[in-house]
Tab-separated table of C-alpha atoms and ligand atoms in Angstrom:
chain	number	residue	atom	x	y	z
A	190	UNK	CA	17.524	8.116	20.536
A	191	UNK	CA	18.779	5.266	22.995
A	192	UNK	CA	18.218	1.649	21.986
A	193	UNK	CA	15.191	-0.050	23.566
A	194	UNK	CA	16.293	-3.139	26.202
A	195	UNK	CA	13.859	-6.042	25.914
A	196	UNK	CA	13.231	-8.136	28.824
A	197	UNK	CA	14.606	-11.195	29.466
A	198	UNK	CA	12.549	-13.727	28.133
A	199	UNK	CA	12.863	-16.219	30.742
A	200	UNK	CA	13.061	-13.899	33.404
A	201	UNK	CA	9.427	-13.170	31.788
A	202	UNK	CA	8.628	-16.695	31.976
A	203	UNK	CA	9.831	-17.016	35.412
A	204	UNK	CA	7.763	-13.688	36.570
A	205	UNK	CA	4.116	-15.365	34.613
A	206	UNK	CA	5.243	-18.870	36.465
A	207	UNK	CA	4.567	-16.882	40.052
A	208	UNK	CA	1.331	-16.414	40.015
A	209	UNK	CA	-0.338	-18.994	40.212
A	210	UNK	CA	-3.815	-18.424	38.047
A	211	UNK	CA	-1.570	-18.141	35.221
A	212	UNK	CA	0.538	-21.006	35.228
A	213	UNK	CA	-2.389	-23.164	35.928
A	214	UNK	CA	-4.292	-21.011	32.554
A	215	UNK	CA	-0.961	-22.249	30.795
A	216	UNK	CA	0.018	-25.795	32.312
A	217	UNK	CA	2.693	-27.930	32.059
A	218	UNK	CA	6.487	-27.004	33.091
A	219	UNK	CA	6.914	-23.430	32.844
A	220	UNK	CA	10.396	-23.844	31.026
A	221	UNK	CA	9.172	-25.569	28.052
A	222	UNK	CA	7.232	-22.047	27.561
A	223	UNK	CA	6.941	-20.833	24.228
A	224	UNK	CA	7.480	-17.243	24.807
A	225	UNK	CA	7.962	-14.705	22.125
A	226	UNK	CA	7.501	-10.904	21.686
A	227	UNK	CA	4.867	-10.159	19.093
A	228	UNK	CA	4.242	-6.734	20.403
A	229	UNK	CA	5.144	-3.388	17.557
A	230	UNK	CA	3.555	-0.784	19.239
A	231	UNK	CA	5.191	2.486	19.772
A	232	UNK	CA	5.208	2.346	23.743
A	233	UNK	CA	5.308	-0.953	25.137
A	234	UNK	CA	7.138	-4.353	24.890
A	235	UNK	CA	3.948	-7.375	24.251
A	236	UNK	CA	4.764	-11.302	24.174
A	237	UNK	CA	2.876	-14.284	23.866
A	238	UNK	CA	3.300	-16.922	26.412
A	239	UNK	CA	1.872	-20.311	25.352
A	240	UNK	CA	1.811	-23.791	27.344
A	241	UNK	CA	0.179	-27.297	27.203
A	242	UNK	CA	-3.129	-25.980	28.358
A	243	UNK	CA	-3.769	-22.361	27.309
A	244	UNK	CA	-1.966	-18.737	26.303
A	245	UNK	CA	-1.529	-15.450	27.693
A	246	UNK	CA	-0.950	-11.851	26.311
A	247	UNK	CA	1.947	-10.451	28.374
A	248	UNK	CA	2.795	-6.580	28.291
A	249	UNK	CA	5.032	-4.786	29.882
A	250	UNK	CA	5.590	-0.929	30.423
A	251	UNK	CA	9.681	-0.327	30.419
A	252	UNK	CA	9.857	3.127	32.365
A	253	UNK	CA	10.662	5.007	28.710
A	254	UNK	CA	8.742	4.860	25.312
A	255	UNK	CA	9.546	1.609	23.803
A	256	UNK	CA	10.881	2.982	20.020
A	257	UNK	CA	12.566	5.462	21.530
A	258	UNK	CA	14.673	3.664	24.173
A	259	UNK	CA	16.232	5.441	27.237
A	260	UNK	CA	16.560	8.855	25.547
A	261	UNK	CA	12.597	9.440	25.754
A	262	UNK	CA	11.134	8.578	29.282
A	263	UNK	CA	7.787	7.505	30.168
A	264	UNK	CA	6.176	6.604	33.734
A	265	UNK	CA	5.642	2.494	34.059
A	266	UNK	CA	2.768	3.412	35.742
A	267	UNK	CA	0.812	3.729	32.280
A	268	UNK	CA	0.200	-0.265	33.047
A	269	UNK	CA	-2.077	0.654	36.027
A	270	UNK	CA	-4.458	2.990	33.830
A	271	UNK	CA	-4.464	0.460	31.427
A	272	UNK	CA	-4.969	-2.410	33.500
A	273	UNK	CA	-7.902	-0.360	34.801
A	274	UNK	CA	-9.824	0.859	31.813
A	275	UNK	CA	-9.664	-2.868	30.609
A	276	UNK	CA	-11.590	-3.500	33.977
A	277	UNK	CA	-13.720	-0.702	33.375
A	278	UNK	CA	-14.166	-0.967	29.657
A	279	UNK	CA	-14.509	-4.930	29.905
A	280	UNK	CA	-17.412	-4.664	32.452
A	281	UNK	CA	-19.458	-2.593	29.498
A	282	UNK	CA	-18.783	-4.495	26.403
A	283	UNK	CA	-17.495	-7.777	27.565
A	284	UNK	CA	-17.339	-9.322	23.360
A	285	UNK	CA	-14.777	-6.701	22.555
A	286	UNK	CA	-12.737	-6.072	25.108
A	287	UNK	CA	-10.141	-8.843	25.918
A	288	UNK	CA	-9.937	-10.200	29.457
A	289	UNK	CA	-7.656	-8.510	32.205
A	290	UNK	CA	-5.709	-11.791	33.833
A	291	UNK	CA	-3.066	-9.711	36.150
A	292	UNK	CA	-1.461	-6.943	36.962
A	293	UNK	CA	1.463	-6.240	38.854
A	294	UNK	CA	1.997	-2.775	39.989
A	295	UNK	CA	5.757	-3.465	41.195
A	296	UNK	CA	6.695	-4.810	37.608
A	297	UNK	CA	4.372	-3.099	35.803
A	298	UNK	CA	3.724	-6.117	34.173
A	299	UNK	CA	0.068	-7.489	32.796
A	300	UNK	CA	-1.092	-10.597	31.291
A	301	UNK	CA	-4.090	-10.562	29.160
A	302	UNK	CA	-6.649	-12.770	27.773
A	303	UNK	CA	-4.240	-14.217	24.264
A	304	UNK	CA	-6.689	-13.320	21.572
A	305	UNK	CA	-6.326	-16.592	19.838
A	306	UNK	CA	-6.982	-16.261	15.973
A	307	UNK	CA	-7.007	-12.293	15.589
A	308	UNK	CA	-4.544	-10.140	13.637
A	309	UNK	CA	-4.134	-6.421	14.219
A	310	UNK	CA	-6.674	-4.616	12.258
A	311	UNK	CA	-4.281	-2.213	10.791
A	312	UNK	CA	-2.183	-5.055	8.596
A	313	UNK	CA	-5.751	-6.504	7.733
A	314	UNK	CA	-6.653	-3.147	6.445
A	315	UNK	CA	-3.442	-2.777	4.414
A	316	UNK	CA	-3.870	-6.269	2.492
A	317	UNK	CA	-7.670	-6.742	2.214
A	318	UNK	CA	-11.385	-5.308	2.886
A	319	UNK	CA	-12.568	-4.491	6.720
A	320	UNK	CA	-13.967	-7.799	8.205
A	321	UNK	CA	-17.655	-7.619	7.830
A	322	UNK	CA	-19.008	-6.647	10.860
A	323	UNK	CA	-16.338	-4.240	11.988
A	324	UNK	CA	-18.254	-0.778	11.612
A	325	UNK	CA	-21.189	-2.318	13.848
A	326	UNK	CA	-19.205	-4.227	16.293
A	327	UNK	CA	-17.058	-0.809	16.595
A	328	UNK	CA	-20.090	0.943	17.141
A	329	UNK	CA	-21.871	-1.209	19.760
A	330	UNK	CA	-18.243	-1.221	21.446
A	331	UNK	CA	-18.150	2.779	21.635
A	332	UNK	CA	-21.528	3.087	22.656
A	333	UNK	CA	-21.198	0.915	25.398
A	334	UNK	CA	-17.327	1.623	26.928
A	335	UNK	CA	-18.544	5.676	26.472
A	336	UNK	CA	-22.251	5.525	27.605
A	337	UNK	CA	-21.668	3.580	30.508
A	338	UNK	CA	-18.955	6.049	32.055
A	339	UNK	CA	-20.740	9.342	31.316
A	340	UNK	CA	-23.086	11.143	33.548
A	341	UNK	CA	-25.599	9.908	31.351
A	342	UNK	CA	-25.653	6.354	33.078
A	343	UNK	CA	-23.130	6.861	36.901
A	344	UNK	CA	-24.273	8.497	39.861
A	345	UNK	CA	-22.303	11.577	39.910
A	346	UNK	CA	-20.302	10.355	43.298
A	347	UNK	CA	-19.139	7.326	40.969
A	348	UNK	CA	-18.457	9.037	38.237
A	349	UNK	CA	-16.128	11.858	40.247
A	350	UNK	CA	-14.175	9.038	42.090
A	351	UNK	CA	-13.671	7.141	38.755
A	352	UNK	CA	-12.646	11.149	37.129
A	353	UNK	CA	-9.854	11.013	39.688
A	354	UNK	CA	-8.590	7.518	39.690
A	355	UNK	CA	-7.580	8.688	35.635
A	356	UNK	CA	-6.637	12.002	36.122
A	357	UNK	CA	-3.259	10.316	37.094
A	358	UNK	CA	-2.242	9.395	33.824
A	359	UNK	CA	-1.004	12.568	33.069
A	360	UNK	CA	1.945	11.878	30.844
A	361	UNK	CA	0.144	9.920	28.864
A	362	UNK	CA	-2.213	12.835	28.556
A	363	UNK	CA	0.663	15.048	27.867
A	364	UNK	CA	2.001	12.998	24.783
A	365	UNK	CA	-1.574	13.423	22.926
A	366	UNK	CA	-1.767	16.940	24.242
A	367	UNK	CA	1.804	17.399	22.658
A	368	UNK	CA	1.401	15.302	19.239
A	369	UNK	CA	-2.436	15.609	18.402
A	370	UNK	CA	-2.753	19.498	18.910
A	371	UNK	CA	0.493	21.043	19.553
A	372	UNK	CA	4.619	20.332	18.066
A	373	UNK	CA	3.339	19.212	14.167
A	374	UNK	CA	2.363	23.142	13.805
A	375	UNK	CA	5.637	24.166	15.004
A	376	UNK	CA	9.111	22.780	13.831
A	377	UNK	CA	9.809	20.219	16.201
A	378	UNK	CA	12.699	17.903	16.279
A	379	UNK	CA	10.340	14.843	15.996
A	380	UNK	CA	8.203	15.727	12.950
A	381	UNK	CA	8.521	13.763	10.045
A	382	UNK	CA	6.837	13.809	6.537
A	383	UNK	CA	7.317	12.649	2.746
A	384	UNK	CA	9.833	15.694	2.208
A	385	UNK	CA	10.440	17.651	-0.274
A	386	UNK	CA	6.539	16.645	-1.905
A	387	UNK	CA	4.799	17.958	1.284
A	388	UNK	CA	6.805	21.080	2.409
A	389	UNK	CA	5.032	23.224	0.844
A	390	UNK	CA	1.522	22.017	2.122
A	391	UNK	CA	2.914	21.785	5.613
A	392	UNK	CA	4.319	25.618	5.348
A	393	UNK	CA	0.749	26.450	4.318
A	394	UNK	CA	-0.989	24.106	7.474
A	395	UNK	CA	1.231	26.501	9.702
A	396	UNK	CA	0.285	30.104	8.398
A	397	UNK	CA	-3.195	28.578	8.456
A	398	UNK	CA	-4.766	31.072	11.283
A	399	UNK	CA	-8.128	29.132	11.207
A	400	UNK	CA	-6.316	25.659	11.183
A	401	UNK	CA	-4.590	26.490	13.959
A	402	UNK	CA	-7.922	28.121	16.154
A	403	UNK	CA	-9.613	25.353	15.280
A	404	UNK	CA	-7.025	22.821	16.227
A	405	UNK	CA	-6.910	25.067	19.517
A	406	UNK	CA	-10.341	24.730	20.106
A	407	UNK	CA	-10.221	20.895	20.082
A	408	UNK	CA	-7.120	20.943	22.706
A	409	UNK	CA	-9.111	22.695	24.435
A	410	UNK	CA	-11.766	20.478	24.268
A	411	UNK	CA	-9.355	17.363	25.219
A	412	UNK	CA	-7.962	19.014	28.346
A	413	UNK	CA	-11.158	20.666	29.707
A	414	UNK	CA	-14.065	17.822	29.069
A	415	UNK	CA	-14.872	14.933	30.882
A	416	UNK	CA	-17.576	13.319	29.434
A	417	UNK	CA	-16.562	10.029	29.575
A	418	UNK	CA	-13.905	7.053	29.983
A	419	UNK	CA	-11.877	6.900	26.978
A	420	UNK	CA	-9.431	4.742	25.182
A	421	UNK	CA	-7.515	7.403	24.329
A	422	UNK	CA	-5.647	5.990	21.299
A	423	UNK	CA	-8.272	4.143	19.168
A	424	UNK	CA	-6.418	3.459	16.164
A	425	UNK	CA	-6.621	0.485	13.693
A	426	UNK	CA	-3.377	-0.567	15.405
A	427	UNK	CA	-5.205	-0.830	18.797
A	428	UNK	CA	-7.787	-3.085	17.691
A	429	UNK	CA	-7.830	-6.687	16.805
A	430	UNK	CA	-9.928	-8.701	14.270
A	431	UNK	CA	-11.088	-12.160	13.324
A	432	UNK	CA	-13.293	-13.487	10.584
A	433	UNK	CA	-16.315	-13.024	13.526
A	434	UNK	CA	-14.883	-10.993	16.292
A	435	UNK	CA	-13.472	-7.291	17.307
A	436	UNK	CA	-11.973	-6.407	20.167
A	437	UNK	CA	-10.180	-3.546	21.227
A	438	UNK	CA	-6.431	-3.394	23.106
A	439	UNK	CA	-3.730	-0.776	24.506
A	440	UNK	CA	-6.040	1.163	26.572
A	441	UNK	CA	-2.541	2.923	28.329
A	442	UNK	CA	-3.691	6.426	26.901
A	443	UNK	CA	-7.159	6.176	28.910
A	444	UNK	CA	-8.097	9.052	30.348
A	445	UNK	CA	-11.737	11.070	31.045
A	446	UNK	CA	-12.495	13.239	27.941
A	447	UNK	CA	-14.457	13.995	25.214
A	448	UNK	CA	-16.660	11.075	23.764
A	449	UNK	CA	-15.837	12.290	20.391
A	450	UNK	CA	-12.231	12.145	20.954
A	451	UNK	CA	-11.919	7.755	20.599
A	452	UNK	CA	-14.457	7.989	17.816
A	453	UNK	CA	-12.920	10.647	15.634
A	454	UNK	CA	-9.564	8.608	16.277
A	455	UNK	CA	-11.143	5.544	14.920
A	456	UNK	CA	-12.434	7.289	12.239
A	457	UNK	CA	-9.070	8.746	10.979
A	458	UNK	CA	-7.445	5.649	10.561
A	459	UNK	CA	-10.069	4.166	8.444
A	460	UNK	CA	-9.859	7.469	6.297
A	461	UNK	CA	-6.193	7.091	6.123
A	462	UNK	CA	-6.563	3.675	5.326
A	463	UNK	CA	-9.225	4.899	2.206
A	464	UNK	CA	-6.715	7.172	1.154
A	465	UNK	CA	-3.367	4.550	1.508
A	466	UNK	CA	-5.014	1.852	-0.743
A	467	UNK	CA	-5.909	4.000	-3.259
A	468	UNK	CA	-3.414	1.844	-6.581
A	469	UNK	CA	-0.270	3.590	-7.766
A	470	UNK	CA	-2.364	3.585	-11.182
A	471	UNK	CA	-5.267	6.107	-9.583
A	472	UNK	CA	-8.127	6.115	-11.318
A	473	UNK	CA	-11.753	4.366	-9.662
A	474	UNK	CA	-12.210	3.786	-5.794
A	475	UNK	CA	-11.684	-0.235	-5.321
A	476	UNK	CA	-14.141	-2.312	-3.731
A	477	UNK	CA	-12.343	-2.508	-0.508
A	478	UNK	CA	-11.682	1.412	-0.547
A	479	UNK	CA	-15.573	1.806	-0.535
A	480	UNK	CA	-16.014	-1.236	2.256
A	481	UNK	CA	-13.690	1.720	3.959
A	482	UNK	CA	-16.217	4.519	3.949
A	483	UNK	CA	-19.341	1.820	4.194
A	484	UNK	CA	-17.704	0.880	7.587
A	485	UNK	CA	-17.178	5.035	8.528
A	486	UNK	CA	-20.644	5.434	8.103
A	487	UNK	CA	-21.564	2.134	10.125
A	488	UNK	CA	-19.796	2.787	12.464
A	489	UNK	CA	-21.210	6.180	13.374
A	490	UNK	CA	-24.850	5.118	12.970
A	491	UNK	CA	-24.338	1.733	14.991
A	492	UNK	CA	-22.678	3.945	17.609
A	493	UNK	CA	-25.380	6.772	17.335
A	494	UNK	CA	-28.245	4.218	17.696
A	495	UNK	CA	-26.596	2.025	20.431
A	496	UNK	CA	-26.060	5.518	22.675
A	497	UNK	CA	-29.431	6.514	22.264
A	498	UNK	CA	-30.960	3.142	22.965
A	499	UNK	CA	-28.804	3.138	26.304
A	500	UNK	CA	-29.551	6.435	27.354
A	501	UNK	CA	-33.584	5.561	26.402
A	502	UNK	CA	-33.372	2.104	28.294
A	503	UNK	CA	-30.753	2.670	31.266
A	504	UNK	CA	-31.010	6.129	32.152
A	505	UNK	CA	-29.117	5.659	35.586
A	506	UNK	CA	-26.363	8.576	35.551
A	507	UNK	CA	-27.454	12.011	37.303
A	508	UNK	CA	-26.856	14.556	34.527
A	509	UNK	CA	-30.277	13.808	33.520
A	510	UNK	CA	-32.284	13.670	36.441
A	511	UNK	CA	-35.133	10.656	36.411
A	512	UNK	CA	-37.156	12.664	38.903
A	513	UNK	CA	-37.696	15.418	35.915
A	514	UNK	CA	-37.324	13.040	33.140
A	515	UNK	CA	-39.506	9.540	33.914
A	516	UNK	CA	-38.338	6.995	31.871
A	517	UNK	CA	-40.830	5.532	30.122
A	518	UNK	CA	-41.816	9.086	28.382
A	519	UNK	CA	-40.360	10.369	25.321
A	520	UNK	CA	-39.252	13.910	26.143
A	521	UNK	CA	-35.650	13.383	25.809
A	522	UNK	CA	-36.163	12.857	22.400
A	523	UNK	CA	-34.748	15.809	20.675
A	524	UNK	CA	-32.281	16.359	23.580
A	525	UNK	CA	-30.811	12.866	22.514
A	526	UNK	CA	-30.717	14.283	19.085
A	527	UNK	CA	-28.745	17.818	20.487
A	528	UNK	CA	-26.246	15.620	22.381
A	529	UNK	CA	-25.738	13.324	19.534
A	530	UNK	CA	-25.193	16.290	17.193
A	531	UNK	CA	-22.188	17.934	19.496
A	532	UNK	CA	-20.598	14.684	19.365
A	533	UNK	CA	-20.755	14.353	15.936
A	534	UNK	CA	-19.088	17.542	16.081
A	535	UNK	CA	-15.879	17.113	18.219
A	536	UNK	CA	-15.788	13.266	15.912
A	537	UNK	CA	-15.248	15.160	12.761
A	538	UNK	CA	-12.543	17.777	14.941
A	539	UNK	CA	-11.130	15.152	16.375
A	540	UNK	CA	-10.753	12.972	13.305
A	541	UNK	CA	-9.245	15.705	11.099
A	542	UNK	CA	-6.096	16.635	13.998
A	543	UNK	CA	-5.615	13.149	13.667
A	544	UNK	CA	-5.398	12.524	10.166
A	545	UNK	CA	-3.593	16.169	9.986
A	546	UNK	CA	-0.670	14.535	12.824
A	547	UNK	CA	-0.536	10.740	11.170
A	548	UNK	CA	1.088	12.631	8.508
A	549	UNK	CA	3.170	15.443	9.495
A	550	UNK	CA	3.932	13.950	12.926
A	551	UNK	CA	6.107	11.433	14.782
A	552	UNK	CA	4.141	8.431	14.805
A	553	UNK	CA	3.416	7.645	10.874
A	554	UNK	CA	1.452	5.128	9.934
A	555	UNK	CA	2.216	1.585	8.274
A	556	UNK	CA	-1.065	2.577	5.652
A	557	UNK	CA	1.413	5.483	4.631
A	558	UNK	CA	5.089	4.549	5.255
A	559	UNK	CA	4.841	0.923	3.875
A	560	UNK	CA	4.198	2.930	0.308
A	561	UNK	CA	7.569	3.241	-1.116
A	562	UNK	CA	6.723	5.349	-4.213
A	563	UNK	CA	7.529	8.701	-2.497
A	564	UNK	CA	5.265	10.356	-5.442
A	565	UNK	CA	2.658	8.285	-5.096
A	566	UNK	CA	2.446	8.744	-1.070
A	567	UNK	CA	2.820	12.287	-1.056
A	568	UNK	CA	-0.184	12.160	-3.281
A	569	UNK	CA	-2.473	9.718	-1.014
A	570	UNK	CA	-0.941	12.044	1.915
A	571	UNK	CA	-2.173	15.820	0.316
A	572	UNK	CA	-5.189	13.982	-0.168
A	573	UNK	CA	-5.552	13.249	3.481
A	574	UNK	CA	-4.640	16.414	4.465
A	575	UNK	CA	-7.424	18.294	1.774
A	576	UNK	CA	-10.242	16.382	3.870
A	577	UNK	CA	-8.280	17.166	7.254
A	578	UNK	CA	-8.726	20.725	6.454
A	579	UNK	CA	-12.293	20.656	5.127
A	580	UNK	CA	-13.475	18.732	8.283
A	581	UNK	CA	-11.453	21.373	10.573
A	582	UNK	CA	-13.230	24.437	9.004
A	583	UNK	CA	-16.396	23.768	6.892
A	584	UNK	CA	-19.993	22.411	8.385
A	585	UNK	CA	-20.565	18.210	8.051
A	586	UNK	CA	-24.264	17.689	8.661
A	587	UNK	CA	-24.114	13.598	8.925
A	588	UNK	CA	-21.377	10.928	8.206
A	589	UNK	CA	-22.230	10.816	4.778
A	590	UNK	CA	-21.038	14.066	4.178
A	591	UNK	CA	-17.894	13.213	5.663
A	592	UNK	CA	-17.660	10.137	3.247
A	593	UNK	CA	-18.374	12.282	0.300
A	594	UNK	CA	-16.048	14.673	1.071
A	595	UNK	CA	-13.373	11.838	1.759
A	596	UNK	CA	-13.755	11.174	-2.068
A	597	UNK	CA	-13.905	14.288	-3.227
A	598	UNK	CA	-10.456	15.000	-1.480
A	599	UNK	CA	-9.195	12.041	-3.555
A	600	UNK	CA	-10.102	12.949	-7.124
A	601	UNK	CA	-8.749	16.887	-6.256
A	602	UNK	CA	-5.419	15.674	-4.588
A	603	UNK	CA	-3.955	14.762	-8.039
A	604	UNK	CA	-3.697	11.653	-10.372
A	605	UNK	CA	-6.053	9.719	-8.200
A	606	UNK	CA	-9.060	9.392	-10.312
A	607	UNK	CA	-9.740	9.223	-14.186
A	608	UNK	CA	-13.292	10.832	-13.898
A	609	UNK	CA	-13.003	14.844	-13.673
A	610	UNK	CA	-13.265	15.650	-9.956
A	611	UNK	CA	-16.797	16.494	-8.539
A	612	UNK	CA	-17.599	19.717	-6.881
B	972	SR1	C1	5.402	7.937	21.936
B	972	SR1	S1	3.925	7.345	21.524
B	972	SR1	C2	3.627	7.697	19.888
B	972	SR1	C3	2.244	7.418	19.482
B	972	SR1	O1	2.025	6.027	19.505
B	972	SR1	C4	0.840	5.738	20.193
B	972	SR1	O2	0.112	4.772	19.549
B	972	SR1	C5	0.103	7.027	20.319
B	972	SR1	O3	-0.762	7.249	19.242
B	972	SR1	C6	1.186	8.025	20.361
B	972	SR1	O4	0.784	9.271	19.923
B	973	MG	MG1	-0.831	1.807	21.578
């Protein structure tokens, strides 16, 4: 792959210094700048800019994937869709969604609000417990960035124009559509995994006939629905945390499409987190390991009561016509319920490809690769994979099920647990 060429940091400095709301947010002389790239995502180069006064988030979007270099290219333009779902998104759930400051379309640069404080959630997760309030501040965030953009609360004319504007960001589309559902079941020159512990279980995931229907039906799913604005990459990597505050970044993947899509991506990367932590040693879930699945389930039922409360209190969208349904009465009720259910469906779908393409896939991550016992994280990995599988095929009534069966896939996947595995 080619090498990735960072941008000139003071030709960064110089580009933030022209325009003018940003040098007076930062102050002072523009070439005394502190300027230094803190960004390790997969697709984008991210620097802090800080001056007498104030700091600002600066991405930007080199026209190729950022790990990849030259060798792998990627439309700029992914800054405009992200630029725009942070308008969107920001609009709905203004406490965890950081500020857009700028974007230039020409550059394809953006400045964001600097989230002062905050680390990304994923290293948190690696060292320590989830922050106490993630699950409900993740919930109220998804209920709000999803409910709001859905038929449920837009006027259908709204809601088409905004289905449009994002039907653009096609190749960002096509990476998911690619990685999530497609080239892990197939050898691929990109796929990776802890080799030779897993080759057998990844032989077995491809002659899997109802695997692969089922990870079919959820492309299917992705590329057909669109139910409502989504981040389109909600991983733990994507969001970052304080000791009091959440809030959500990277939104370059947004698209229209299934509302179970960002929360079954969240989920997954908590799981994989549950499964990561889990002590060379085996034996008992730790404390933070069940703070893990406490936050799964919060999150689903802050999310789950949030939406309903939104779609009982602002009832604004078309899909649900006021003139049949007054608001004020009660007969939604179990059609909330019915709705709620299906999403709950395509989360646990959604959640299990994930899980299923953070370990076969190109884009590993840290939870797994940072353990360097190859044993050991083959063993955290089948784990993963066991509740991938049972989520893809079997029937979850609620999120505790899905909890239960997370630890259940850890006591069968090997030497994880010193009491006899249950079930
Ligand atoms: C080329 S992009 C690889 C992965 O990193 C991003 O975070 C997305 O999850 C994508 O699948
Ligand atoms: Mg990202």
């Amino acid at each position: 792959m080619g090498t990735p060429t960072q941008p000139d940091l003071v030709d960064l400095a110089a580009r933030v210094a022209a325009v003018p709301a940003l040098a007076e947010r930062l102050g002072g002389d523009p070439a005394r700048w502190e300027v230094r790239e803190i960004g390790d995502g997969n697709v984008n180069f991210v620097f802090s800019v800080h001056g007498p006064d104030g700091a600002v988030c600066v991405k930007q979007a080199p026209p190729y994937v950022r790990v990849a270099g030259s060798s792998w290219p990627l439309s700029p333009h992914r800054a405009h869709y992200e630029h725009r779902a942070l308008q969107e998104h920001r609009r709905h759930a203004p406490d965890h969604v950081p500020e857009p400051l700028h974007h230039d379309p020409g550059t394809h640069l953006q400045a964001i609000e600097y989230l002062d404080g905050h680390v990304v959630l994923r290293q948190a997760l690696i060292t320590g417990p989830p922050p106490d309030r993630l699950g409900h501040h993740l919930g109220d965030y998804l209920a709000r960035t999803l409910f709001h953009t859905s038929d449920l609360a837009l006027p259908a004319h709204r809601k088409r124009a905004l289905v449009a504007e994002f039907e653009g960001n096609t190749e960002m589309c096509a990476i998911m559509e690619q990685m999530v559902f497609t080239e892990i079941y197939h050898p691929f020159h990109r796929n990776r995994w802890t080799s030779p512990h897993l080759d057998a279980d990844v032989r077995h995931l491809r002659a899997d006939t109802a695997v692969l229907i089922a990870v079919a039906r959820l492309k299917d799913r992705y590329l057909t629905s669109r139910q409502a604005l989504l981040h389109g990459d909600l991983h733990t990597g994507s969001i970052m945390v304080s000791d009091h505050a959440t809030h959500v970044i990277d939104q370059e993947f947004a698209c229209f499409g299934p509302i179970g899509f960002d929360i079954g991506n969240l989920l997954a990367h908590l799981l994989i987190n549950y499964f990561a932590t889990t002590p060379p040693t085996g034996g008992a879930e730790t404390p933070a390991q069940t703070r893990v699945l406490e936050t799964v389930e919060t999150v689903w039922t802050a999310f789950a009561t949030r939406f309903a409360d939104l779609w009982r209190t602002t009832p604004t969208g078309d899909s649900y016509p006021a003139a049949l349904f007054p608001a004020g009465t009660d007969t939604l009720h179990a059609e909330r319920l019915r709705y709620l259910d299906e999403v709950f469906r395509d989360t646990t779908g959604f959640c299990a490809a994930e899980v299923v393409r953070r370990v076969v896939g190109f884009a590993r991550p840290a939870d797994f690769t940072t353990i360097e016992d190859a044993d050991h994280r083959a063993t955290c990995e089948r784990a993963a994979l066991r509740l991938a599988r049972t989520l893809l095929l079997d029937d979850h009534h609620d999120i505790h099920d899905v909890t239960e069966a997370a630890r259940r896939s850890r006591h069968h996947a090997g030497h994880l647990s010193s009491t006899p595995p249950a079930g």
